[in-house]
């Protein structure tokens, strides 16, 4: 449903966001596929709509630097660039606040969070009306070009978005600059309209581009620079029963799952078992994935056994992360 972005449509879009739906919103860079950043199931729907084969972390859109400070640790450098470039096409990667309430899926289990205060009046009005931070990747299928008009969004996403807030073509037309301020030195992970030189002027130090960042449109490049969340505890996939000493990351019913040497998985203490989704719902599983992996990733645990997740839809992205976890552990 395409709606011209007037007050009534924005109010309707805010209701959709609050009830867990998805809205394509215009920003000054590209159209974003927006959902409530605190609602794990909504975030899972975004990955599904995009057909992302992996959970790249998403940008959290807020109304002001003050609101960004509720989610992320704003250093002196962060305040300086925020004052200079926000609202605008700049995203900051910052240490995530423990009590930010942002879905672990949105930040892909990382200790950092990407935040941006967009400049577009409709995006700003939607953030305000929804009253929650919005995650918004570009509103296109994974692997296709980022959309800069409402028609692009409709062509790419069709019915998987509940409303397209139409407000003409995007002024910048290129995704925001992603500046990583979480490390020892600031580095631009994704080039955009605000250049490393612009940022250098504000910070008074040399700021470079991450070597592999490549073309602005190459969607994989910044993702490849990411440190992925890696559990310390070894991970075993496709478990059909438990070895003794293992803890369980379940999916679906565990009624018939046994423990080798005796016992039933269902009798494990609460601290040793998490169920991604008792009903076998992939949205729920995706929303729970990182938080549950972290909960089971304890020094006292020798190994995390993970039940089979079907390799369909969101299951492809869930399995992508589980395989990485199994390799890392
Ligand atoms: O202009 C934009 O930024 C648009 C509009 C809608 O705001 N959004 C956008 O989102 O381009 P997306 O999801 O397509 O790109 C997010 C980028 C990815 O390159 C991702 O790897 C990076 O931000 N990113 C997000 N969180 C990160 C983190 N914690 N650490 C490093 N990179 C991160
Ligand atoms: Mg994108």
mmCIF file of C-alpha atoms and ligand atoms in Angstrom:
data_model
loop_
_atom_site.group_PDB
_atom_site.id
_atom_site.type_symbol
_atom_site.label_atom_id
_atom_site.label_comp_id
_atom_site.label_asym_id
_atom_site.label_seq_id
_atom_site.Cartn_x
_atom_site.Cartn_y
_atom_site.Cartn_z
ATOM 1 C CA UNK A 1 0.000 0.000 0.000
ATOM 2 C CA UNK A 2 1.616 3.260 -1.152
ATOM 3 C CA UNK A 3 0.500 6.365 0.774
ATOM 4 C CA UNK A 4 1.489 9.961 0.224
ATOM 5 C CA UNK A 5 3.365 11.089 3.321
ATOM 6 C CA UNK A 6 0.887 13.496 4.935
ATOM 7 C CA UNK A 7 0.090 13.718 8.664
ATOM 8 C CA UNK A 8 -2.604 11.076 8.496
ATOM 9 C CA UNK A 9 -0.386 8.585 6.650
ATOM 10 C CA UNK A 10 2.461 9.192 9.088
ATOM 11 C CA UNK A 11 0.129 8.559 12.039
ATOM 12 C CA UNK A 12 -1.022 5.331 10.371
ATOM 13 C CA UNK A 13 2.566 4.304 9.703
ATOM 14 C CA UNK A 14 3.441 4.909 13.371
ATOM 15 C CA UNK A 15 0.584 2.592 14.410
ATOM 16 C CA UNK A 16 1.910 -0.101 12.064
ATOM 17 C CA UNK A 17 5.384 0.231 13.618
ATOM 18 C CA UNK A 18 3.989 0.085 17.164
ATOM 19 C CA UNK A 19 2.082 -3.086 16.379
ATOM 20 C CA UNK A 20 5.156 -4.835 14.968
ATOM 21 C CA UNK A 21 4.691 -4.119 11.250
ATOM 22 C CA UNK A 22 7.061 -2.720 8.626
ATOM 23 C CA UNK A 23 6.974 0.656 6.885
ATOM 24 C CA UNK A 24 9.119 1.822 3.971
ATOM 25 C CA UNK A 25 10.172 5.345 4.935
ATOM 26 C CA UNK A 26 11.909 7.986 2.874
ATOM 27 C CA UNK A 27 15.217 9.312 4.182
ATOM 28 C CA UNK A 28 17.592 11.803 2.565
ATOM 29 C CA UNK A 29 19.861 8.908 1.494
ATOM 30 C CA UNK A 30 17.640 6.020 0.339
ATOM 31 C CA UNK A 31 14.265 4.543 1.320
ATOM 32 C CA UNK A 32 14.565 2.418 4.456
ATOM 33 C CA UNK A 33 12.534 -0.607 5.546
ATOM 34 C CA UNK A 34 11.654 0.505 9.072
ATOM 35 C CA UNK A 35 10.546 -1.458 12.124
ATOM 36 C CA UNK A 36 10.647 -1.067 15.918
ATOM 37 C CA UNK A 37 14.274 -1.627 16.969
ATOM 38 C CA UNK A 38 13.103 -2.992 20.324
ATOM 39 C CA UNK A 39 10.810 -5.628 18.776
ATOM 40 C CA UNK A 40 12.825 -8.728 17.857
ATOM 41 C CA UNK A 41 10.015 -10.245 15.795
ATOM 42 C CA UNK A 42 9.689 -7.061 13.724
ATOM 43 C CA UNK A 43 13.447 -7.069 13.158
ATOM 44 C CA UNK A 44 13.240 -10.711 12.033
ATOM 45 C CA UNK A 45 10.527 -9.732 9.530
ATOM 46 C CA UNK A 46 12.890 -7.136 8.058
ATOM 47 C CA UNK A 47 15.574 -9.736 7.369
ATOM 48 C CA UNK A 48 12.955 -12.037 5.892
ATOM 49 C CA UNK A 49 11.487 -9.329 3.647
ATOM 50 C CA UNK A 50 14.967 -8.469 2.376
ATOM 51 C CA UNK A 51 15.880 -12.118 1.877
ATOM 52 C CA UNK A 52 19.186 -11.462 3.625
ATOM 53 C CA UNK A 53 21.173 -14.690 3.791
ATOM 54 C CA UNK A 54 22.943 -13.440 6.910
ATOM 55 C CA UNK A 55 22.094 -11.135 9.793
ATOM 56 C CA UNK A 56 24.096 -8.011 9.030
ATOM 57 C CA UNK A 57 23.632 -5.552 11.858
ATOM 58 C CA UNK A 58 21.172 -2.749 11.139
ATOM 59 C CA UNK A 59 21.262 1.006 11.649
ATOM 60 C CA UNK A 60 19.110 2.370 14.479
ATOM 61 C CA UNK A 61 17.431 5.651 13.504
ATOM 62 C CA UNK A 62 16.646 8.139 16.281
ATOM 63 C CA UNK A 63 15.433 11.731 16.503
ATOM 64 C CA UNK A 64 18.392 13.410 18.200
ATOM 65 C CA UNK A 65 21.910 12.966 19.543
ATOM 66 C CA UNK A 66 20.356 12.861 22.991
ATOM 67 C CA UNK A 67 18.230 9.870 21.973
ATOM 68 C CA UNK A 68 21.328 8.250 20.458
ATOM 69 C CA UNK A 69 22.929 8.618 23.890
ATOM 70 C CA UNK A 70 20.243 6.368 25.385
ATOM 71 C CA UNK A 71 21.325 3.544 23.097
ATOM 72 C CA UNK A 72 25.054 4.074 22.621
ATOM 73 C CA UNK A 73 28.018 5.484 24.534
ATOM 74 C CA UNK A 74 28.555 8.917 22.984
ATOM 75 C CA UNK A 75 32.266 9.790 23.279
ATOM 76 C CA UNK A 76 33.611 13.323 22.853
ATOM 77 C CA UNK A 77 34.394 12.450 19.220
ATOM 78 C CA UNK A 78 30.849 11.174 18.725
ATOM 79 C CA UNK A 79 29.416 14.420 20.114
ATOM 80 C CA UNK A 80 31.666 16.453 17.852
ATOM 81 C CA UNK A 81 30.630 14.716 14.624
ATOM 82 C CA UNK A 82 27.002 14.553 15.737
ATOM 83 C CA UNK A 83 26.971 18.323 16.254
ATOM 84 C CA UNK A 84 28.544 18.872 12.856
ATOM 85 C CA UNK A 85 26.571 16.379 10.728
ATOM 86 C CA UNK A 86 23.306 15.379 12.460
ATOM 87 C CA UNK A 87 20.609 15.361 11.315
ATOM 88 C CA UNK A 88 22.194 13.999 8.139
ATOM 89 C CA UNK A 89 23.659 11.130 6.132
ATOM 90 C CA UNK A 90 26.149 9.931 8.756
ATOM 91 C CA UNK A 91 25.944 6.701 10.769
ATOM 92 C CA UNK A 92 28.109 6.203 13.863
ATOM 93 C CA UNK A 93 29.229 2.794 15.109
ATOM 94 C CA UNK A 94 29.540 3.145 18.896
ATOM 95 C CA UNK A 95 29.680 0.915 21.982
ATOM 96 C CA UNK A 96 26.171 -0.303 22.703
ATOM 97 C CA UNK A 97 24.652 0.529 26.088
ATOM 98 C CA UNK A 98 23.769 -2.566 28.082
ATOM 99 C CA UNK A 99 20.274 -1.296 28.884
ATOM 100 C CA UNK A 100 19.533 0.067 25.401
ATOM 101 C CA UNK A 101 16.641 -2.361 24.916
ATOM 102 C CA UNK A 102 17.601 -2.717 21.243
ATOM 103 C CA UNK A 103 16.949 -6.208 19.863
ATOM 104 C CA UNK A 104 20.080 -8.388 19.872
ATOM 105 C CA UNK A 105 19.131 -9.436 16.361
ATOM 106 C CA UNK A 106 19.274 -5.820 15.151
ATOM 107 C CA UNK A 107 22.886 -5.533 16.324
ATOM 108 C CA UNK A 108 23.675 -9.158 15.340
ATOM 109 C CA UNK A 109 24.900 -9.891 18.844
ATOM 110 C CA UNK A 110 27.699 -7.304 18.627
ATOM 111 C CA UNK A 111 28.903 -5.053 21.454
ATOM 112 C CA UNK A 112 28.491 -2.078 19.136
ATOM 113 C CA UNK A 113 25.467 -0.379 17.612
ATOM 114 C CA UNK A 114 25.134 1.784 14.495
ATOM 115 C CA UNK A 115 23.030 4.931 15.048
ATOM 116 C CA UNK A 116 21.929 7.736 12.798
ATOM 117 C CA UNK A 117 19.736 10.836 13.053
ATOM 118 C CA UNK A 118 18.225 11.217 9.582
ATOM 119 C CA UNK A 119 17.563 14.648 8.140
ATOM 120 C CA UNK A 120 14.462 13.895 6.078
ATOM 121 C CA UNK A 121 11.335 15.541 7.513
ATOM 122 C CA UNK A 122 9.123 12.488 6.952
ATOM 123 C CA UNK A 123 11.616 10.108 8.567
ATOM 124 C CA UNK A 124 11.876 12.493 11.510
ATOM 125 C CA UNK A 125 8.095 12.763 11.811
ATOM 126 C CA UNK A 126 7.720 8.968 11.740
ATOM 127 C CA UNK A 127 10.386 8.441 14.443
ATOM 128 C CA UNK A 128 8.634 11.028 16.594
ATOM 129 C CA UNK A 129 5.139 9.608 16.057
ATOM 130 C CA UNK A 130 6.219 5.995 16.629
ATOM 131 C CA UNK A 131 8.055 7.001 19.808
ATOM 132 C CA UNK A 132 10.580 4.178 19.410
ATOM 133 C CA UNK A 133 13.979 3.879 17.704
ATOM 134 C CA UNK A 134 13.618 2.504 14.172
ATOM 135 C CA UNK A 135 15.918 0.021 12.495
ATOM 136 C CA UNK A 136 15.962 0.547 8.760
ATOM 137 C CA UNK A 137 18.121 -1.139 6.177
ATOM 138 C CA UNK A 138 17.653 -0.041 2.594
ATOM 139 C CA UNK A 139 14.165 -1.063 1.443
ATOM 140 C CA UNK A 140 15.184 -3.526 -1.242
ATOM 141 C CA UNK A 141 15.764 -7.248 -1.669
ATOM 142 C CA UNK A 142 19.247 -8.279 -0.642
ATOM 143 C CA UNK A 143 21.695 -7.938 -3.520
ATOM 144 C CA UNK A 144 19.669 -5.416 -5.511
ATOM 145 C CA UNK A 145 20.252 -1.682 -5.637
ATOM 146 C CA UNK A 146 19.069 0.578 -2.829
ATOM 147 C CA UNK A 147 15.735 2.247 -3.686
ATOM 148 C CA UNK A 148 15.522 6.004 -4.104
ATOM 149 C CA UNK A 149 11.846 6.271 -5.124
ATOM 150 C CA UNK A 150 8.610 4.730 -3.772
ATOM 151 C CA UNK A 151 8.215 2.811 -7.051
ATOM 152 C CA UNK A 152 11.633 1.153 -6.561
ATOM 153 C CA UNK A 153 10.497 -0.025 -3.135
ATOM 154 C CA UNK A 154 7.221 -1.412 -4.462
ATOM 155 C CA UNK A 155 9.034 -3.234 -7.308
ATOM 156 C CA UNK A 156 11.551 -4.808 -4.940
ATOM 157 C CA UNK A 157 9.516 -5.601 -1.822
ATOM 158 C CA UNK A 158 5.906 -5.734 -2.992
ATOM 159 C CA UNK A 159 3.592 -7.063 -0.298
ATOM 160 C CA UNK A 160 6.245 -7.782 2.319
ATOM 161 C CA UNK A 161 5.995 -4.153 3.505
ATOM 162 C CA UNK A 162 2.796 -3.020 5.263
ATOM 163 C CA UNK A 163 2.968 0.577 4.014
ATOM 164 C CA UNK A 164 5.179 2.604 1.707
ATOM 165 C CA UNK A 165 5.308 6.237 2.845
ATOM 166 C CA UNK A 166 5.813 8.001 -0.455
ATOM 167 C CA UNK A 167 7.683 11.304 -0.455
ATOM 168 C CA UNK A 168 9.376 11.603 -3.826
ATOM 169 C CA UNK A 169 12.962 10.840 -4.742
ATOM 170 C CA UNK A 170 15.781 10.825 -2.166
ATOM 171 C CA UNK A 171 18.051 13.872 -2.290
ATOM 172 C CA UNK A 172 21.343 12.072 -1.598
ATOM 173 C CA UNK A 173 20.539 8.792 -3.326
ATOM 174 C CA UNK A 174 23.455 6.976 -1.721
ATOM 175 C CA UNK A 175 23.531 5.220 1.640
ATOM 176 C CA UNK A 176 24.904 7.091 4.645
ATOM 177 C CA UNK A 177 28.593 7.241 5.500
ATOM 178 C CA UNK A 178 29.333 4.658 8.213
ATOM 179 C CA UNK A 179 31.958 5.943 10.661
ATOM 180 C CA UNK A 180 33.293 3.488 13.229
ATOM 181 C CA UNK A 181 34.129 5.311 16.464
ATOM 182 C CA UNK A 182 34.218 2.171 18.604
ATOM 183 C CA UNK A 183 37.894 1.361 18.081
ATOM 184 C CA UNK A 184 41.216 3.078 18.836
ATOM 185 C CA UNK A 185 41.043 5.281 15.749
ATOM 186 C CA UNK A 186 38.029 6.533 13.788
ATOM 187 C CA UNK A 187 37.623 4.763 10.451
ATOM 188 C CA UNK A 188 35.076 5.069 7.655
ATOM 189 C CA UNK A 189 33.574 1.621 6.988
ATOM 190 C CA UNK A 190 31.274 2.754 4.191
ATOM 191 C CA UNK A 191 31.909 5.840 2.083
ATOM 192 C CA UNK A 192 29.002 8.226 1.602
ATOM 193 C CA UNK A 193 28.100 11.841 1.067
ATOM 194 C CA UNK A 194 30.047 12.917 4.152
ATOM 195 C CA UNK A 195 33.674 12.162 3.366
ATOM 196 C CA UNK A 196 36.592 11.095 5.559
ATOM 197 C CA UNK A 197 38.041 14.527 4.855
ATOM 198 C CA UNK A 198 34.900 16.273 6.160
ATOM 199 C CA UNK A 199 35.154 14.194 9.332
ATOM 200 C CA UNK A 200 38.910 14.863 9.667
ATOM 201 C CA UNK A 201 38.193 18.608 9.649
ATOM 202 C CA UNK A 202 35.785 18.273 12.549
ATOM 203 C CA UNK A 203 37.883 15.887 14.646
ATOM 204 C CA UNK A 204 41.194 17.564 13.893
ATOM 205 C CA UNK A 205 42.859 14.220 13.168
ATOM 206 C CA UNK A 206 43.459 12.140 10.055
ATOM 207 C CA UNK A 207 40.514 9.826 9.312
ATOM 208 C CA UNK A 208 40.825 7.088 6.690
ATOM 209 C CA UNK A 209 38.679 4.589 4.867
ATOM 210 C CA UNK A 210 38.800 0.962 5.906
ATOM 211 C CA UNK A 211 40.991 -0.740 3.313
ATOM 212 C CA UNK A 212 38.450 -3.261 2.087
ATOM 213 C CA UNK A 213 35.459 -0.963 2.013
ATOM 214 C CA UNK A 214 35.509 -0.785 -1.792
ATOM 215 C CA UNK A 215 32.641 0.623 -3.799
ATOM 216 C CA UNK A 216 29.834 2.408 -1.958
ATOM 217 C CA UNK A 217 27.294 0.118 -3.590
ATOM 218 C CA UNK A 218 29.055 -3.136 -2.754
ATOM 219 C CA UNK A 219 26.735 -4.400 -0.027
ATOM 220 C CA UNK A 220 29.103 -7.106 1.140
ATOM 221 C CA UNK A 221 32.143 -4.959 1.724
ATOM 222 C CA UNK A 222 31.267 -3.333 5.049
ATOM 223 C CA UNK A 223 29.719 -6.560 6.260
ATOM 224 C CA UNK A 224 32.972 -8.364 5.636
ATOM 225 C CA UNK A 225 34.802 -5.996 7.962
ATOM 226 C CA UNK A 226 32.570 -6.914 10.836
ATOM 227 C CA UNK A 227 33.747 -8.837 13.775
ATOM 228 C CA UNK A 228 31.016 -11.421 14.117
ATOM 229 C CA UNK A 229 29.650 -12.429 17.456
ATOM 230 C CA UNK A 230 31.554 -15.600 18.338
ATOM 231 C CA UNK A 231 30.717 -17.660 21.421
ATOM 232 C CA UNK A 232 33.605 -18.919 23.576
ATOM 233 C CA UNK A 233 31.817 -22.207 24.103
ATOM 234 C CA UNK A 234 32.122 -24.784 21.295
ATOM 235 C CA UNK A 235 28.943 -25.284 19.286
ATOM 236 C CA UNK A 236 27.666 -28.556 17.781
ATOM 237 C CA UNK A 237 24.996 -28.348 15.084
ATOM 238 C CA UNK A 238 22.097 -30.595 14.049
ATOM 239 C CA UNK A 239 21.961 -32.340 17.403
ATOM 240 C CA UNK A 240 19.308 -35.064 17.626
ATOM 241 C CA UNK A 241 20.298 -36.075 21.139
ATOM 242 C CA UNK A 242 22.576 -34.637 23.811
ATOM 243 C CA UNK A 243 26.046 -35.781 24.857
ATOM 244 C CA UNK A 244 26.501 -35.673 28.603
ATOM 245 C CA UNK A 245 27.700 -32.239 29.729
ATOM 246 C CA UNK A 246 26.191 -30.385 26.776
ATOM 247 C CA UNK A 247 23.693 -27.557 27.123
ATOM 248 C CA UNK A 248 20.870 -27.272 24.593
ATOM 249 C CA UNK A 249 19.780 -24.604 22.150
ATOM 250 C CA UNK A 250 16.494 -26.120 21.058
ATOM 251 C CA UNK A 251 14.114 -25.433 18.196
ATOM 252 C CA UNK A 252 10.640 -26.925 18.403
ATOM 253 C CA UNK A 253 9.588 -29.727 20.700
ATOM 254 C CA UNK A 254 12.207 -31.422 22.879
ATOM 255 C CA UNK A 255 9.784 -33.987 24.244
ATOM 256 C CA UNK A 256 11.565 -36.915 22.604
ATOM 257 C CA UNK A 257 15.147 -35.708 22.981
ATOM 258 C CA UNK A 258 17.343 -37.904 25.135
ATOM 259 C CA UNK A 259 20.700 -37.511 26.839
ATOM 260 C CA UNK A 260 23.295 -40.192 26.008
ATOM 261 C CA UNK A 261 24.003 -42.257 29.081
ATOM 262 C CA UNK A 262 20.523 -41.574 30.423
ATOM 263 C CA UNK A 263 17.996 -38.832 31.028
ATOM 264 C CA UNK A 264 15.826 -36.493 29.001
ATOM 265 C CA UNK A 265 16.675 -33.029 27.644
ATOM 266 C CA UNK A 266 13.400 -31.739 29.059
ATOM 267 C CA UNK A 267 14.738 -32.369 32.582
ATOM 268 C CA UNK A 268 17.814 -30.146 32.196
ATOM 269 C CA UNK A 269 17.907 -27.216 34.632
ATOM 270 C CA UNK A 270 16.667 -23.904 33.173
ATOM 271 C CA UNK A 271 20.182 -22.488 33.020
ATOM 272 C CA UNK A 272 21.210 -25.261 30.573
ATOM 273 C CA UNK A 273 18.464 -24.977 28.014
ATOM 274 C CA UNK A 274 16.963 -22.312 25.761
ATOM 275 C CA UNK A 275 14.300 -22.873 23.135
ATOM 276 C CA UNK A 276 14.532 -20.584 20.088
ATOM 277 C CA UNK A 277 10.862 -21.295 19.390
ATOM 278 C CA UNK A 278 8.771 -24.051 20.901
ATOM 279 C CA UNK A 279 6.311 -23.691 18.005
ATOM 280 C CA UNK A 280 9.083 -23.932 15.426
ATOM 281 C CA UNK A 281 8.483 -20.335 14.285
ATOM 282 C CA UNK A 282 11.506 -18.965 12.399
ATOM 283 C CA UNK A 283 10.664 -15.296 13.192
ATOM 284 C CA UNK A 284 10.665 -16.031 16.870
ATOM 285 C CA UNK A 285 13.837 -18.113 16.523
ATOM 286 C CA UNK A 286 15.690 -15.337 14.703
ATOM 287 C CA UNK A 287 14.599 -12.777 17.283
ATOM 288 C CA UNK A 288 15.878 -15.002 20.115
ATOM 289 C CA UNK A 289 19.056 -16.299 18.476
ATOM 290 C CA UNK A 290 21.791 -13.990 19.757
ATOM 291 C CA UNK A 291 20.365 -13.428 23.215
ATOM 292 C CA UNK A 292 19.929 -17.170 23.764
ATOM 293 C CA UNK A 293 23.367 -18.048 22.398
ATOM 294 C CA UNK A 294 24.833 -15.507 24.809
ATOM 295 C CA UNK A 295 22.836 -16.894 27.717
ATOM 296 C CA UNK A 296 24.235 -20.380 27.063
ATOM 297 C CA UNK A 297 27.771 -19.149 26.367
ATOM 298 C CA UNK A 298 29.112 -19.640 29.919
ATOM 299 C CA UNK A 299 32.556 -20.837 31.060
ATOM 300 C CA UNK A 300 30.879 -23.654 33.000
ATOM 301 C CA UNK A 301 29.367 -25.071 29.797
ATOM 302 C CA UNK A 302 31.524 -27.470 27.783
ATOM 303 C CA UNK A 303 29.487 -27.361 24.577
ATOM 304 C CA UNK A 304 26.261 -25.937 23.128
ATOM 305 C CA UNK A 305 24.281 -28.489 21.127
ATOM 306 C CA UNK A 306 21.915 -26.891 18.598
ATOM 307 C CA UNK A 307 18.938 -28.671 17.104
ATOM 308 C CA UNK A 308 18.371 -28.655 13.350
ATOM 309 C CA UNK A 309 16.847 -25.489 11.875
ATOM 310 C CA UNK A 310 15.192 -25.918 8.456
ATOM 311 C CA UNK A 311 17.209 -24.316 5.660
ATOM 312 C CA UNK A 312 14.286 -22.269 4.322
ATOM 313 C CA UNK A 313 13.333 -18.572 4.548
ATOM 314 C CA UNK A 314 14.796 -16.977 7.668
ATOM 315 C CA UNK A 315 16.277 -20.379 8.538
ATOM 316 C CA UNK A 316 19.003 -19.727 5.936
ATOM 317 C CA UNK A 317 20.204 -16.654 7.835
ATOM 318 C CA UNK A 318 19.865 -18.387 11.207
ATOM 319 C CA UNK A 319 21.949 -21.311 9.944
ATOM 320 C CA UNK A 320 24.526 -18.934 8.463
ATOM 321 C CA UNK A 321 25.160 -17.489 11.930
ATOM 322 C CA UNK A 322 25.050 -20.871 13.643
ATOM 323 C CA UNK A 323 27.668 -22.264 11.243
ATOM 324 C CA UNK A 324 29.922 -19.279 11.971
ATOM 325 C CA UNK A 325 29.398 -19.851 15.679
ATOM 326 C CA UNK A 326 30.291 -23.537 15.271
ATOM 327 C CA UNK A 327 33.495 -22.625 13.440
ATOM 328 C CA UNK A 328 34.508 -19.965 15.942
ATOM 329 C CA UNK A 329 33.843 -21.833 19.166
HETATM 330 O O1 LIG B 1 21.546 5.587 4.376
HETATM 331 C C1 LIG B 1 21.436 4.601 5.084
HETATM 332 O O2 LIG B 1 22.271 4.313 5.954
HETATM 333 C C2 LIG B 1 20.189 3.717 4.865
HETATM 334 C C3 LIG B 1 18.986 4.542 5.284
HETATM 335 C C4 LIG B 1 17.705 3.772 5.194
HETATM 336 O O3 LIG B 1 19.182 5.049 6.596
HETATM 337 N N1 LIG B 1 20.307 2.492 5.565
HETATM 338 C C5 LIG B 1 21.193 1.520 5.190
HETATM 339 O O4 LIG B 1 21.161 0.396 5.995
HETATM 340 O O5 LIG B 1 21.948 1.622 4.260
HETATM 341 P P1 LIG B 1 21.859 -0.970 5.598
HETATM 342 O O6 LIG B 1 21.359 -1.982 6.590
HETATM 343 O O7 LIG B 1 21.649 -1.288 4.169
HETATM 344 O O8 LIG B 1 23.378 -0.744 5.895
HETATM 345 C C6 LIG B 1 23.875 -0.748 7.220
HETATM 346 C C7 LIG B 1 25.378 -0.729 7.186
HETATM 347 C C8 LIG B 1 25.944 -2.062 6.756
HETATM 348 O O9 LIG B 1 27.052 -1.828 5.922
HETATM 349 C C9 LIG B 1 26.354 -2.674 8.080
HETATM 350 O O10 LIG B 1 27.376 -3.623 7.921
HETATM 351 C C10 LIG B 1 26.790 -1.447 8.859
HETATM 352 O O11 LIG B 1 25.875 -0.454 8.500
HETATM 353 N N2 LIG B 1 26.694 -1.660 10.305
HETATM 354 C C11 LIG B 1 25.572 -1.690 11.073
HETATM 355 N N3 LIG B 1 25.850 -1.955 12.355
HETATM 356 C C12 LIG B 1 27.190 -2.069 12.439
HETATM 357 C C13 LIG B 1 28.098 -2.340 13.498
HETATM 358 N N4 LIG B 1 27.680 -2.531 14.751
HETATM 359 N N5 LIG B 1 29.414 -2.397 13.196
HETATM 360 C C14 LIG B 1 29.845 -2.185 11.923
HETATM 361 N N6 LIG B 1 29.037 -1.928 10.876
HETATM 362 C C15 LIG B 1 27.732 -1.885 11.127
HETATM 363 MG MG1 LIG B 2 21.645 -1.925 1.906
#
